[in-house]
Coordinates of C-alpha atoms and ligand atoms in Angstrom, one line a residue:
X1 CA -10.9 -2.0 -22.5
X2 CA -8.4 -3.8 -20.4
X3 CA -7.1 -4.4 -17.0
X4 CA -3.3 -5.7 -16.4
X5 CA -1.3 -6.0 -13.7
X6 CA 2.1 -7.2 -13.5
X7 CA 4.8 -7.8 -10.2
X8 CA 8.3 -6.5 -11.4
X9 CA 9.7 -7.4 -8.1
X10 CA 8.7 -8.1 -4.4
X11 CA 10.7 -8.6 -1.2
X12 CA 13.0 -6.9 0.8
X13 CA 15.5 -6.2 -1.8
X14 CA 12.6 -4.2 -3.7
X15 CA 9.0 -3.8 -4.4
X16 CA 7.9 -2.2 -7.7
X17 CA 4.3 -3.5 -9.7
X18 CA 2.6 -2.4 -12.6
X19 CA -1.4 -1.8 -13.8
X20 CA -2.6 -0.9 -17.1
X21 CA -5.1 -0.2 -19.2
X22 CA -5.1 1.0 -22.7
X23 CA -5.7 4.5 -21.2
X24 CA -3.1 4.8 -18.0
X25 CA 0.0 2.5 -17.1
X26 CA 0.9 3.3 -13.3
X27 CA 3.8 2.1 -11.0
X28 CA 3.2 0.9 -7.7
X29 CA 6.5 1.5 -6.0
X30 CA 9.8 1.9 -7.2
X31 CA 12.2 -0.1 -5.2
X32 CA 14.0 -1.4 -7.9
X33 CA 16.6 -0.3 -9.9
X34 CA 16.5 1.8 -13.1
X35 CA 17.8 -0.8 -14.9
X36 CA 15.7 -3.7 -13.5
X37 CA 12.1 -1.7 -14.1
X38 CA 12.9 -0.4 -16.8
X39 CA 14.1 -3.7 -18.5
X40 CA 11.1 -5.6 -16.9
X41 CA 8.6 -2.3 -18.4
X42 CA 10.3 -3.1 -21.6
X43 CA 9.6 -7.1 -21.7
X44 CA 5.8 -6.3 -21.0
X45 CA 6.2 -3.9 -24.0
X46 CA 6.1 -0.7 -21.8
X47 CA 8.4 2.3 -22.1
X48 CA 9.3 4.4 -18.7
X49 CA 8.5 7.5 -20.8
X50 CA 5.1 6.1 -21.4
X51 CA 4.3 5.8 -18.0
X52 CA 1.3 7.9 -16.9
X53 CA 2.1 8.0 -13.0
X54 CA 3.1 6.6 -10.1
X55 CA 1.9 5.8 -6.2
X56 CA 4.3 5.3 -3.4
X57 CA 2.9 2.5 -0.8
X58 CA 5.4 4.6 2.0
X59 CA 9.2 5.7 2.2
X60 CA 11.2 2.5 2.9
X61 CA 14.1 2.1 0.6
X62 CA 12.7 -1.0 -0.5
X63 CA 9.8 1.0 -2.0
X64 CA 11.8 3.9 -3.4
X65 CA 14.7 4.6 -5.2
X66 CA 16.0 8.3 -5.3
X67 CA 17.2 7.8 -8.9
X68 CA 13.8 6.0 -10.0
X69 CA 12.5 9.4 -8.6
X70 CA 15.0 11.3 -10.5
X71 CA 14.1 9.9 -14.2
X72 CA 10.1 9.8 -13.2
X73 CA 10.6 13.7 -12.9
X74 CA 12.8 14.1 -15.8
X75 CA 10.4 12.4 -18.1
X76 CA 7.5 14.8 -16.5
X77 CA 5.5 11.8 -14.9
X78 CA 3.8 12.6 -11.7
X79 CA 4.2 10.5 -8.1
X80 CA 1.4 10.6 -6.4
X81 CA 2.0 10.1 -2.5
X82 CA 0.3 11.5 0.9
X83 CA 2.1 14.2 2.4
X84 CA 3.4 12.0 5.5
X85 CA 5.3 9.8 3.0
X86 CA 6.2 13.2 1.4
X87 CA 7.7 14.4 4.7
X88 CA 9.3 10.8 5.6
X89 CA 11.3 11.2 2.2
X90 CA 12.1 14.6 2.4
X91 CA 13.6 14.3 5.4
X92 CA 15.9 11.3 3.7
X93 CA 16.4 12.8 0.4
X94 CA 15.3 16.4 0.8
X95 CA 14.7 18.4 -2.6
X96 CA 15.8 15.1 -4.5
X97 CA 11.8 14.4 -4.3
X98 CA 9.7 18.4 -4.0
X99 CA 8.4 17.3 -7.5
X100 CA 5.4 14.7 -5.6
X101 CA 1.7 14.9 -5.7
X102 CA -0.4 14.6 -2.5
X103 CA -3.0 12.2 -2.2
X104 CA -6.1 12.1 0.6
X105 CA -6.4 10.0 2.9
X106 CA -9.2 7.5 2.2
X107 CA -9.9 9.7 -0.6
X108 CA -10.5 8.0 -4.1
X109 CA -9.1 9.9 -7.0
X110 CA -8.7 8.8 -10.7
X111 CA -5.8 8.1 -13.6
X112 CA -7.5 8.4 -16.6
X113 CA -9.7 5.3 -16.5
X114 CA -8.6 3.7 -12.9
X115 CA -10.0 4.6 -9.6
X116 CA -7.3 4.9 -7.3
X117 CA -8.2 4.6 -3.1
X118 CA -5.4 5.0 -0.6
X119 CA -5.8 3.6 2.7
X120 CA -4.0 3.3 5.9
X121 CA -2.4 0.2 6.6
X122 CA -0.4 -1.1 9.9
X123 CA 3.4 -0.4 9.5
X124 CA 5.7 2.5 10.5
X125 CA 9.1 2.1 12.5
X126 CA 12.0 5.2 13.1
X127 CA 12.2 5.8 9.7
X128 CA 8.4 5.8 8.1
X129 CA 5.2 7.3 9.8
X130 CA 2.8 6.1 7.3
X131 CA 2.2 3.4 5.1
X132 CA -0.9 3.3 2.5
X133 CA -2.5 0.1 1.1
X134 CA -4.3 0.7 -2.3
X135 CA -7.3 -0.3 -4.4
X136 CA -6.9 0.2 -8.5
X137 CA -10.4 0.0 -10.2
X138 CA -12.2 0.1 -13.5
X139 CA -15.9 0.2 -14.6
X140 CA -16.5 -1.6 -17.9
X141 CA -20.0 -1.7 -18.9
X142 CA -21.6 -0.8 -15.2
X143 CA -19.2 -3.5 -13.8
X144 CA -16.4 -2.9 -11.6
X145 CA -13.2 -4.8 -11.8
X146 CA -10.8 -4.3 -9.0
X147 CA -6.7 -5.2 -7.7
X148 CA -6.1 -5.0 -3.7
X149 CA -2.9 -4.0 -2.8
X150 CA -1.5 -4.3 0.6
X151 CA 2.6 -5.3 0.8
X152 CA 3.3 -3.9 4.5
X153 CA 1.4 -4.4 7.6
X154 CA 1.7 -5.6 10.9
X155 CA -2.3 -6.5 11.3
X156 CA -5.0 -6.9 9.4
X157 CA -8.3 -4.7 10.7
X158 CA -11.9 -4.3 9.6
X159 CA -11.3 -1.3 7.4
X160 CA -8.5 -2.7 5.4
X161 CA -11.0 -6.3 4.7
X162 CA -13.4 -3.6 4.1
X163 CA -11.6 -2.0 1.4
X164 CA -10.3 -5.2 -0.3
X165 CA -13.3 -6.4 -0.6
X166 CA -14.3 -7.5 -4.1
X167 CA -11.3 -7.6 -5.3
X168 CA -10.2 -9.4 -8.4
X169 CA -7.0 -9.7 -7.9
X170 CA -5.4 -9.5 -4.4
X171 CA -1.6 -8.6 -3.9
X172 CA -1.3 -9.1 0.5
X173 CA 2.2 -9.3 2.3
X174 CA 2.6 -13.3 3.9
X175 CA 5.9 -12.1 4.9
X176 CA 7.1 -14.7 7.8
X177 CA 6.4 -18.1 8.9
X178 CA 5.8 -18.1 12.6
X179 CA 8.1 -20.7 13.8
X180 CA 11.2 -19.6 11.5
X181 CA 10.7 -16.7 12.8
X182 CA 10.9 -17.7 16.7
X183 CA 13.8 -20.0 15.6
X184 CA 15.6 -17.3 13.9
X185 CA 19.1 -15.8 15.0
X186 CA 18.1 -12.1 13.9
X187 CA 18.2 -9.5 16.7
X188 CA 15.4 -9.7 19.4
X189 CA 14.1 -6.3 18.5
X190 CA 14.2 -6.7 15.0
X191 CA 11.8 -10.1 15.8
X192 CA 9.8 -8.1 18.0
X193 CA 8.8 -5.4 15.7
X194 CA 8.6 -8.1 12.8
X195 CA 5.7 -9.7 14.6
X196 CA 4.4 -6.6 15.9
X197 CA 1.0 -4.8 14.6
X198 CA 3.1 -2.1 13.0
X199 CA 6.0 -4.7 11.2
X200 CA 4.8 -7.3 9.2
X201 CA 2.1 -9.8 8.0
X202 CA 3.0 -13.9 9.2
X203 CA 1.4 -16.3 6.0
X204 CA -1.4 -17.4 8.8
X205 CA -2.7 -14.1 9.2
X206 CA -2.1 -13.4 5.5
X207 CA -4.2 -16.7 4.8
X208 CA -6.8 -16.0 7.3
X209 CA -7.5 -12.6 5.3
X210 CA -7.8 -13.5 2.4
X211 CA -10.6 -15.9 3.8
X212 CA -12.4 -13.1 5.2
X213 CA -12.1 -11.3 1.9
X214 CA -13.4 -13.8 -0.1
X215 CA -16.4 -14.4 2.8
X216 CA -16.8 -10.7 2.5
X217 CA -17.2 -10.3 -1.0
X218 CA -20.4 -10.1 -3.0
X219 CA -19.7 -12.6 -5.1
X220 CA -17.4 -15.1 -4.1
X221 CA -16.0 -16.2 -7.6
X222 CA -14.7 -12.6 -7.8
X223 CA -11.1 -13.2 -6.4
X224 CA -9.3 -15.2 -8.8
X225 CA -5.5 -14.4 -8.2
X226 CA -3.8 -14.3 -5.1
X227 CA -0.1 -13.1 -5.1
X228 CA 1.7 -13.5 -1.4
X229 CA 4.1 -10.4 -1.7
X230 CA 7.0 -9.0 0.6
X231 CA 8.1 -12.8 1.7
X232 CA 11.1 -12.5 3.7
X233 CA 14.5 -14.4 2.7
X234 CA 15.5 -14.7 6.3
X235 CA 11.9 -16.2 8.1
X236 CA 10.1 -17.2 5.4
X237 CA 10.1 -19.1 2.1
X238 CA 8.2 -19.9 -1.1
X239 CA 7.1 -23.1 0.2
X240 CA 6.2 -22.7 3.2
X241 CA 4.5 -19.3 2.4
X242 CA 2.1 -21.6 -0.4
X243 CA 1.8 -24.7 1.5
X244 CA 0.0 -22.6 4.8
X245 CA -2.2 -20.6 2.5
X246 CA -3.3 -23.7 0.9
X247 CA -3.7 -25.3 3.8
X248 CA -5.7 -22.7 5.4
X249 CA -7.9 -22.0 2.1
X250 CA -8.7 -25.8 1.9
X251 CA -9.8 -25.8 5.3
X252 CA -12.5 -23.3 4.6
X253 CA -13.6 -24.9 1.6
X254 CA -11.6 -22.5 -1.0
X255 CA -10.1 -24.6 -3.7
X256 CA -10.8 -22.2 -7.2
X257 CA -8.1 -19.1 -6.3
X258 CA -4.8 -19.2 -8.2
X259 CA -2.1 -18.4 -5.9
X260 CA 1.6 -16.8 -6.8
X261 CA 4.5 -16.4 -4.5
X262 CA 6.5 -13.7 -5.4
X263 CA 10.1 -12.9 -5.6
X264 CA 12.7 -10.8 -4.8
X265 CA 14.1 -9.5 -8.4
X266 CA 12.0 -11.7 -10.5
X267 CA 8.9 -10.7 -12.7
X268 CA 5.6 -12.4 -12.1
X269 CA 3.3 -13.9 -15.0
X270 CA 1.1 -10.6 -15.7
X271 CA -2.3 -11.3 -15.2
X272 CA -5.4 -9.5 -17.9
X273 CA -8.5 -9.4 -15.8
X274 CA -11.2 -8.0 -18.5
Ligands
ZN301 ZN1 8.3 -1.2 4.8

């Protein structure tokens, strides 16, 4: 039995991850193009035929692609969404996407041998009503191995620390540094909701959760890999998004996580857990 997990892409431009085992290989998001996942799929050796699902985070564009949609359905593999991501789509794309699976709330439900758990995170504007974070577990000999997923939201609260909890690998938004942000010549509004509890995550607040998660868990050599996702091009950058976590992590003592920044159209090493 293994665990993988892999970031195709990460940013505004498009979001798209996958997690396998030898039983189940599932997309997380789809914001790419056809061509980009399913070149990327194909240098980790996976086929988009062979895929056994897929789970939508919520309905931004930069999380879904109408024609990824279009060849998931034609090769008969199911998207698993909740029914307010369902209903923020179909009022985009209409029948385009009537072939999707609902998913609970808070309700964990399983791929052949991967827990799933959808949560609510902090992040809806005109377009979107709901956005779900996501746990992806396996139990190998009594043990469970887990991958936290959170890429959008505008605060981090007790239940989401709650659920990443114990996580081996931890994928969390550090989408804007504070001060670029301030500084930068985007519209007010656009700031505003940005740094609002329902836009996106700054690489402080990012840092300072992943602290907490660590603090939290029951044993604090279980997070191993950190990957900052969703960093924005305009307020934000690699270096800055690294050099704050680090800086926060050392200050409470953390020195033994490896940390990734992810890109916009650009694969991630893939990471094998058990
Ligand atoms: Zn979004």
């Amino acid at each position: 039995m293994s665990l993988n997990f892999c970031i195709l892409s990460s940013g505004s431009s498009g979001n798209c991850s996958v997690i396998w085992t030898e039983k189940a290989t599932i997309l997380i998001d789809c914001g790419c193009s056809i061509k980009y996942i399913t070149k990327n799929l194909s240098n980790l050796g996976i086929s988009t035929k062979n895929l056994t699902a897929t789970v939508i985070t919520h309905g931004h564009t930069d999380h879904m692609s109408p024609s990824v949609f279009s060849l998931l359905f034609k090769n008969n593999i199911p998207i698993y969404l909740h029914k307010d991501v369902f209903e923020d789509l179909f009022r985009k794309y209409g029948k385009k996407i009537e072939k999707c699976t609902n998913i609970l709330f808070n309700k964990t439900f399983k791929i052949e041998n991967i827990y799933i758990k959808p949560f609510y995170v902090h992040h809806k504007d005109q377009y979107v009503t709901r956005t779900f974070g996501f746990t992806f577990s396996s139990i190998v000999n009594t043990k469970e191995y887990k991958i936290g997923y959170i890429t959008d939201t505008g605060k981090i609260c007790n239940e989401i620390i709650k659920n990443l909890v114990n996580s081996n690998i931890l994928i969390i938004e550090s989408n804007y540094d504070e001060a670029m942000l301030e500084s930068s010549l985007r519209f007010h509004d656009n700031k505003k909701w940005v740094s609002s509890d329902w836009g996106h995550l700054s690489n402080e607040s990012a840092a300072d959760a992943i602290v907490k998660i660590r603090q939290l868990s029951n044993n604090k050599e279980n997070l191993k890999y950190v990957f900052l996702a969703h960093i924005s091009k305009h307020h934000n950058n690699v270096k800055i998004a690294i050099d704050t976590t680090k800086k926060i992590l050392t200050k409470n003592g953390i020195s033994n996580i490896s940390l990734f920044a992810t890109k916009n159209k650009k694969r991630c090493p893939s990471i094998k857990i058990i």
